[in-house]
Tab-separated table of C-alpha atoms in Angstrom:
chain	number	residue	atom	x	y	z
A	1	GLU	CA	5.741	0.738	17.487
A	2	ILE	CA	4.186	-2.338	15.934
A	3	ARG	CA	1.717	-2.904	19.007
A	4	LYS	CA	1.178	0.537	18.761
A	5	ASN	CA	0.270	0.604	15.031
A	6	ILE	CA	-2.021	-2.839	15.320
A	7	GLN	CA	-3.954	-1.365	18.179
A	8	LEU	CA	-4.821	1.941	16.087
A	9	TRP	CA	-5.834	-0.123	13.424
A	10	ILE	CA	-8.005	-2.262	15.483
A	11	ASP	CA	-9.749	0.750	17.036
A	12	ASP	CA	-10.759	2.281	13.797
A	13	ILE	CA	-12.258	-0.938	12.393
A	14	ASN	CA	-14.415	-1.183	15.608
A	15	LYS	CA	-15.141	2.449	14.971
A	16	ARG	CA	-15.956	1.875	11.470
A	17	GLY	CA	-17.994	-1.441	12.373
A	18	GLY	CA	-18.596	-1.402	15.820
A	19	GLU	CA	-20.860	-4.337	17.294
A	20	ASP	CA	-21.447	-5.478	13.982
A	21	VAL	CA	-17.524	-6.759	13.637
A	22	LYS	CA	-18.112	-10.446	13.170
A	23	ALA	CA	-15.035	-11.633	12.408
A	24	LEU	CA	-11.417	-10.118	11.979
A	25	SER	CA	-7.896	-11.647	11.195
A	26	ILE	CA	-4.695	-10.104	11.068
A	27	ASN	CA	-1.721	-11.437	9.216
A	28	TYR	CA	1.658	-10.166	8.536
A	29	GLU	CA	4.100	-11.042	5.676
A	30	THR	CA	7.933	-9.594	5.951
A	31	GLN	CA	10.346	-8.198	3.203
A	32	CYS	CA	13.956	-7.737	4.294
A	33	ASN	CA	16.335	-6.018	2.149
A	34	HIS	CA	20.025	-7.006	3.480
A	35	ASN	CA	21.451	-4.897	1.105
A	36	GLY	CA	19.614	-1.812	1.960
A	37	GLY	CA	19.022	-2.505	6.008
A	38	ILE	CA	15.466	-2.326	5.659
A	39	LEU	CA	12.758	-4.246	7.281
A	40	SER	CA	9.418	-4.054	5.664
A	41	ILE	CA	6.351	-5.923	7.410
A	42	ILE	CA	2.926	-5.883	5.318
A	43	PHE	CA	-0.081	-6.175	7.459
A	44	ARG	CA	-3.060	-7.832	5.828
A	45	GLN	CA	-6.298	-7.500	7.837
A	46	TYR	CA	-10.004	-9.530	6.838
A	47	VAL	CA	-12.873	-8.010	8.518
A	48	MET	CA	-16.419	-9.163	8.163
A	49	ILE	CA	-19.168	-7.215	9.143
A	50	ASP	CA	-22.739	-8.543	10.254
A	51	GLY	CA	-25.335	-8.229	7.048
A	52	ALA	CA	-22.378	-7.489	4.613
A	53	ALA	CA	-21.895	-9.006	1.418
A	54	HIS	CA	-18.094	-9.250	1.123
A	55	PRO	CA	-15.523	-8.931	3.990
A	56	TRP	CA	-13.086	-5.814	4.093
A	57	ASN	CA	-9.562	-6.575	2.891
A	58	LEU	CA	-7.379	-4.008	4.714
A	59	VAL	CA	-3.342	-3.554	3.961
A	60	HIS	CA	-0.935	-1.459	6.490
A	61	THR	CA	2.636	-1.407	6.497
A	62	LEU	CA	5.778	-0.506	8.405
A	63	ASN	CA	8.952	0.156	7.328
A	64	PHE	CA	12.015	0.305	9.557
A	65	ASN	CA	15.886	1.042	9.328
A	66	SER	CA	16.877	-2.867	10.448
A	67	ASP	CA	19.957	-0.983	11.457
A	68	SER	CA	18.883	1.405	14.090
A	69	GLY	CA	15.418	0.124	14.575
A	70	GLU	CA	14.218	3.645	12.731
A	71	ARG	CA	10.889	3.914	11.343
A	72	LEU	CA	11.214	4.743	7.374
A	73	THR	CA	8.291	6.998	6.339
A	74	VAL	CA	7.334	8.490	2.898
A	75	GLU	CA	9.513	11.516	3.435
A	76	GLY	CA	12.458	9.335	3.778
A	77	LEU	CA	11.805	7.683	0.272
A	78	SER	CA	14.169	10.236	-1.861
A	79	GLU	CA	16.919	9.041	0.443
A	80	ILE	CA	16.440	5.325	0.007
A	81	ALA	CA	14.808	4.637	-3.121
A	82	LYS	CA	16.610	3.876	-6.348
A	83	HIS	CA	13.903	6.827	-7.978
A	84	GLY	CA	13.300	8.598	-4.834
A	85	ASN	CA	13.031	11.799	-6.767
A	86	ASP	CA	10.076	10.682	-8.343
A	87	TYR	CA	7.675	10.003	-5.789
A	88	THR	CA	5.625	12.407	-6.139
A	89	PRO	CA	1.757	12.055	-6.528
A	90	ALA	CA	1.255	13.121	-9.837
A	91	GLU	CA	4.141	10.563	-11.225
A	92	ILE	CA	2.686	7.556	-8.661
A	93	THR	CA	-0.241	8.531	-10.561
A	94	ARG	CA	0.990	7.980	-14.093
A	95	ARG	CA	2.579	4.779	-13.279
A	96	LEU	CA	-0.766	3.320	-11.478
A	97	LYS	CA	-2.383	4.436	-14.783
A	98	VAL	CA	0.229	2.469	-17.265
A	99	TYR	CA	-0.091	-0.485	-14.479
A	100	SER	CA	-3.732	-0.616	-14.899
A	101	LYS	CA	-3.536	-0.367	-18.310
A	102	ILE	CA	-0.944	-3.061	-18.757
A	103	ASN	CA	-1.992	-5.965	-16.312
A	104	ASN	CA	-5.856	-4.749	-16.969
A	105	ARG	CA	-6.873	-4.000	-13.640
A	106	PRO	CA	-9.107	-0.747	-14.374
A	107	LEU	CA	-8.906	2.369	-12.079
A	108	ARG	CA	-12.499	3.958	-11.057
A	109	SER	CA	-13.672	6.244	-13.493
A	110	ASP	CA	-14.071	8.805	-10.962
A	111	PHE	CA	-10.375	8.543	-9.925
A	112	LYS	CA	-8.137	11.222	-11.481
A	113	GLN	CA	-4.892	11.777	-9.516
A	114	LEU	CA	-3.307	10.964	-6.119
A	115	ASP	CA	-3.352	14.004	-4.006
A	116	THR	CA	-0.257	12.864	-1.509
A	117	ILE	CA	2.220	9.885	-1.542
A	118	PRO	CA	0.335	6.399	-0.303
A	119	GLU	CA	1.251	6.091	3.190
A	120	ASN	CA	1.130	2.185	2.873
A	121	PHE	CA	4.484	0.953	0.913
A	122	TYR	CA	7.313	-1.641	1.038
A	123	PHE	CA	10.882	-2.384	-0.046
A	124	ASP	CA	11.068	-5.713	-1.786
A	125	ASP	CA	14.306	-7.629	-1.889
A	126	ASP	CA	15.927	-5.541	-4.949
A	127	LEU	CA	14.822	-2.156	-2.874
A	128	HIS	CA	11.575	-1.394	-5.335
A	129	VAL	CA	9.206	0.613	-3.602
A	130	HIS	CA	5.558	-0.822	-3.842
A	131	PHE	CA	2.582	0.970	-2.872
A	132	LEU	CA	-0.580	-0.652	-1.685
A	133	PHE	CA	-3.776	0.744	-2.545
A	134	GLU	CA	-6.699	-0.688	-0.594
A	135	GLN	CA	-9.952	-2.127	-2.391
A	136	GLN	CA	-12.278	0.886	-3.835
A	137	THR	CA	-9.635	3.188	-3.370
A	138	VAL	CA	-8.273	3.869	-6.645
A	139	ALA	CA	-10.312	0.859	-8.222
A	140	HIS	CA	-13.438	-1.132	-7.848
A	141	TYR	CA	-13.439	-3.421	-4.924
A	142	ALA	CA	-13.325	-6.490	-7.811
A	143	VAL	CA	-9.922	-5.458	-8.162
A	144	GLY	CA	-8.490	-6.247	-4.967
A	145	ILE	CA	-5.576	-4.599	-3.493
A	146	ILE	CA	-3.252	-3.248	-5.874
A	147	ASP	CA	0.274	-4.038	-5.305
A	148	LEU	CA	2.105	-1.448	-7.506
A	149	ASP	CA	5.978	-2.129	-8.072
A	150	ALA	CA	6.801	1.790	-8.388
A	151	ASP	CA	10.143	1.176	-9.906
A	152	ALA	CA	9.181	-1.369	-12.372
A	153	TYR	CA	6.857	1.062	-14.311
A	154	ALA	CA	9.300	3.933	-14.063
A	155	GLY	CA	10.713	4.299	-17.618
A	156	ILE	CA	7.483	2.987	-19.112
A	157	VAL	CA	5.949	5.872	-20.711
A	158	ASP	CA	2.275	5.204	-22.361
A	159	THR	CA	0.775	8.713	-23.909
A	160	GLU	CA	-2.634	7.325	-23.734
A	161	THR	CA	-2.620	6.939	-19.939
A	162	ASN	CA	-1.644	10.650	-19.327
């Protein structure tokens, strides 16, 4: 499963950058929640394209049940996570806007709302769900990759962000 996904990501990079890809590195980090039996792997990719002013910084995640080896997807969040029933695009958007305001990490002016639950997520040691947003998806390039601890912002209400 891991090799297959890495190959898909490399194929996608080659399709987008072609022969102009001058440097590519893939690093990973793991989060293992022993109480919840979840292994999360976060892959960070650095891609330099010939002539580009800045590299692409990409991120992908894979999550597994550490007992069965079964892959966990967004469809299974409600069964595992503390606030599983709250992981709707509208609620994740609300939490993202609160995060943005509290941490002074402005979102793009043309970003209004997520259409789907983000596929790139991982679980931390406390079984909090983190959603990862690549550069330029919801915020400008300079903001970098956003790591939203969705559970940390579950109870925070800010009427100015709605």
